[in-house]
Amino acid sequence: MYPSIGTGCAADGGNVIATALSVAGPAKIPAPGPQSGQTAYVFTAVGTPGPAEEQKLPLNVTWVNLTTGKSGSATLKPQPDINPDGPTTLTAIADTGSGSILSTIFGQVTTKEKQCQFMPTIGSTVVP
């Protein structure tokens, strides 16, 4: 997936870059790992502190399986064992099925210090 930018997310009020990944299952990461027919999503806001326990506004992924026509969405959430002290990293696992998956991630991230809006990003994954 393409990187994203969050405005005003740095401690000094500057912008931060976020990396976004989609991982085809089966895979061991991100924990607990996507199974066959699933896609995992990882969004990391580089240069931020750890995530707030509660995300005030959601960071969502919307996806469509171009092979089957199936579509869906999921909310990315912090995991206690993934970067608890930063950078803020949110994940989700979706039952996309096998095929060519086109996804977009959009929304906001709540760090321990700030609420941050991120530009939408898009990418594709092939799930065997």
Short mmCIF file of C-alpha atoms in Angstrom, two decimals:
data_model
loop_
_atom_site.label_atom_id
_atom_site.label_comp_id
_atom_site.label_asym_id
_atom_site.label_seq_id
_atom_site.Cartn_x
_atom_site.Cartn_y
_atom_site.Cartn_z
CA MET A 1 0.00 0.00 0.00
CA TYR A 2 1.08 3.59 -0.47
CA PRO A 3 2.32 5.60 2.54
CA SER A 4 0.04 8.18 4.16
CA ILE A 5 0.59 11.48 5.95
CA GLY A 6 -0.93 12.69 9.20
CA THR A 7 -1.12 16.42 9.77
CA GLY A 8 -0.05 17.81 13.14
CA CYS A 9 0.70 14.40 14.66
CA ALA A 10 4.31 15.00 15.73
CA ALA A 11 5.04 16.21 19.25
CA ASP A 12 6.08 19.61 17.84
CA GLY A 13 2.91 19.86 15.73
CA GLY A 14 4.56 18.72 12.52
CA ASN A 15 3.36 16.07 10.11
CA VAL A 16 4.21 12.36 10.26
CA ILE A 17 4.37 9.61 7.66
CA ALA A 18 2.50 6.35 8.10
CA THR A 19 3.25 3.02 6.48
CA ALA A 20 0.35 0.81 5.47
CA LEU A 21 0.69 -2.89 4.69
CA SER A 22 -1.66 -5.61 3.54
CA VAL A 23 -0.50 -9.16 4.23
CA ALA A 24 -2.05 -12.14 2.45
CA GLY A 25 -2.76 -15.20 4.58
CA PRO A 26 -1.65 -17.60 5.65
CA ALA A 27 1.06 -15.68 7.53
CA LYS A 28 2.41 -15.48 11.08
CA ILE A 29 2.44 -11.70 11.26
CA PRO A 30 0.84 -9.47 12.32
CA ALA A 31 -0.16 -11.52 15.37
CA PRO A 32 -2.28 -13.58 15.51
CA GLY A 33 -1.67 -13.83 11.75
CA PRO A 34 -4.12 -14.05 8.88
CA GLN A 35 -5.31 -17.51 7.92
CA SER A 36 -5.93 -18.83 4.42
CA GLY A 37 -8.47 -16.60 2.67
CA GLN A 38 -7.77 -13.63 4.94
CA THR A 39 -5.88 -10.36 4.57
CA ALA A 40 -4.19 -8.60 7.49
CA TYR A 41 -3.75 -4.83 7.54
CA VAL A 42 -1.06 -2.94 9.46
CA PHE A 43 -0.92 0.86 9.77
CA THR A 44 2.06 2.43 11.57
CA ALA A 45 2.26 6.17 12.27
CA VAL A 46 6.05 6.65 12.27
CA GLY A 47 7.40 9.10 14.86
CA THR A 48 4.40 8.94 17.19
CA PRO A 49 4.11 7.65 20.75
CA GLY A 50 2.16 4.48 21.47
CA PRO A 51 -1.56 4.17 20.79
CA ALA A 52 -4.26 5.26 23.18
CA GLU A 53 -6.15 2.31 24.64
CA GLU A 54 -9.35 3.67 23.15
CA GLN A 55 -9.39 5.02 19.60
CA LYS A 56 -11.73 8.04 19.71
CA LEU A 57 -12.47 7.97 15.98
CA PRO A 58 -11.89 4.94 13.77
CA LEU A 59 -9.23 4.05 11.24
CA ASN A 60 -11.00 1.81 8.73
CA VAL A 61 -10.11 -0.42 5.83
CA THR A 62 -12.58 -1.01 3.02
CA TRP A 63 -11.75 -3.75 0.53
CA VAL A 64 -13.13 -5.46 -2.55
CA ASN A 65 -12.12 -8.84 -3.93
CA LEU A 66 -11.86 -8.16 -7.66
CA THR A 67 -11.93 -11.90 -8.41
CA THR A 68 -15.14 -12.77 -6.56
CA GLY A 69 -16.90 -9.41 -6.12
CA LYS A 70 -17.04 -9.85 -2.34
CA SER A 71 -16.42 -6.66 -0.34
CA GLY A 72 -16.27 -5.53 3.25
CA SER A 73 -14.72 -3.29 5.85
CA ALA A 74 -12.98 -3.52 9.20
CA THR A 75 -11.74 -1.17 11.90
CA LEU A 76 -8.01 -1.22 12.65
CA LYS A 77 -7.23 -1.36 16.39
CA PRO A 78 -4.15 -1.37 18.61
CA GLN A 79 -2.81 -4.73 19.81
CA PRO A 80 -1.15 -4.79 23.26
CA ASP A 81 1.84 -6.76 21.96
CA ILE A 82 2.56 -4.58 18.88
CA ASN A 83 4.52 -1.36 19.58
CA PRO A 84 2.77 -0.43 22.86
CA ASP A 85 5.31 2.38 23.45
CA GLY A 86 5.26 3.61 19.85
CA PRO A 87 5.06 4.18 17.09
CA THR A 88 1.29 3.83 17.11
CA THR A 89 0.40 0.71 15.12
CA LEU A 90 -3.13 -0.46 14.38
CA THR A 91 -4.13 -3.77 12.78
CA ALA A 92 -7.12 -5.69 11.46
CA ILE A 93 -7.71 -9.07 9.82
CA ALA A 94 -10.46 -9.37 7.20
CA ASP A 95 -12.11 -12.41 5.64
CA THR A 96 -11.45 -11.30 2.05
CA GLY A 97 -11.32 -14.73 0.46
CA SER A 98 -8.78 -15.71 -2.18
CA GLY A 99 -8.23 -13.42 -5.16
CA SER A 100 -7.03 -9.94 -6.08
CA ILE A 101 -7.87 -7.60 -3.20
CA LEU A 102 -8.05 -3.82 -3.64
CA SER A 103 -8.09 -1.93 -0.32
CA THR A 104 -8.21 1.60 1.05
CA ILE A 105 -7.35 2.68 4.60
CA PHE A 106 -8.74 5.98 5.87
CA GLY A 107 -9.65 7.77 9.08
CA GLN A 108 -8.00 8.83 12.32
CA VAL A 109 -5.50 7.52 14.85
CA THR A 110 -5.48 8.32 18.57
CA THR A 111 -1.99 8.26 20.11
CA LYS A 112 -1.28 8.67 23.82
CA GLU A 113 -0.85 12.39 23.09
CA LYS A 114 -3.01 13.40 20.11
CA GLN A 115 -5.86 12.70 17.74
CA CYS A 116 -4.49 12.57 14.17
CA GLN A 117 -6.23 12.66 10.79
CA PHE A 118 -4.50 10.68 8.01
CA MET A 119 -4.84 10.99 4.27
CA PRO A 120 -6.44 7.91 2.66
CA THR A 121 -4.16 5.30 1.12
CA ILE A 122 -4.80 2.51 -1.35
CA GLY A 123 -3.12 -0.73 -2.35
CA SER A 124 -3.61 -4.26 -3.60
CA THR A 125 -2.77 -7.78 -2.49
CA VAL A 126 -3.19 -11.19 -4.07
CA VAL A 127 -4.48 -13.76 -1.58
CA PRO A 128 -3.72 -17.34 -2.72
#
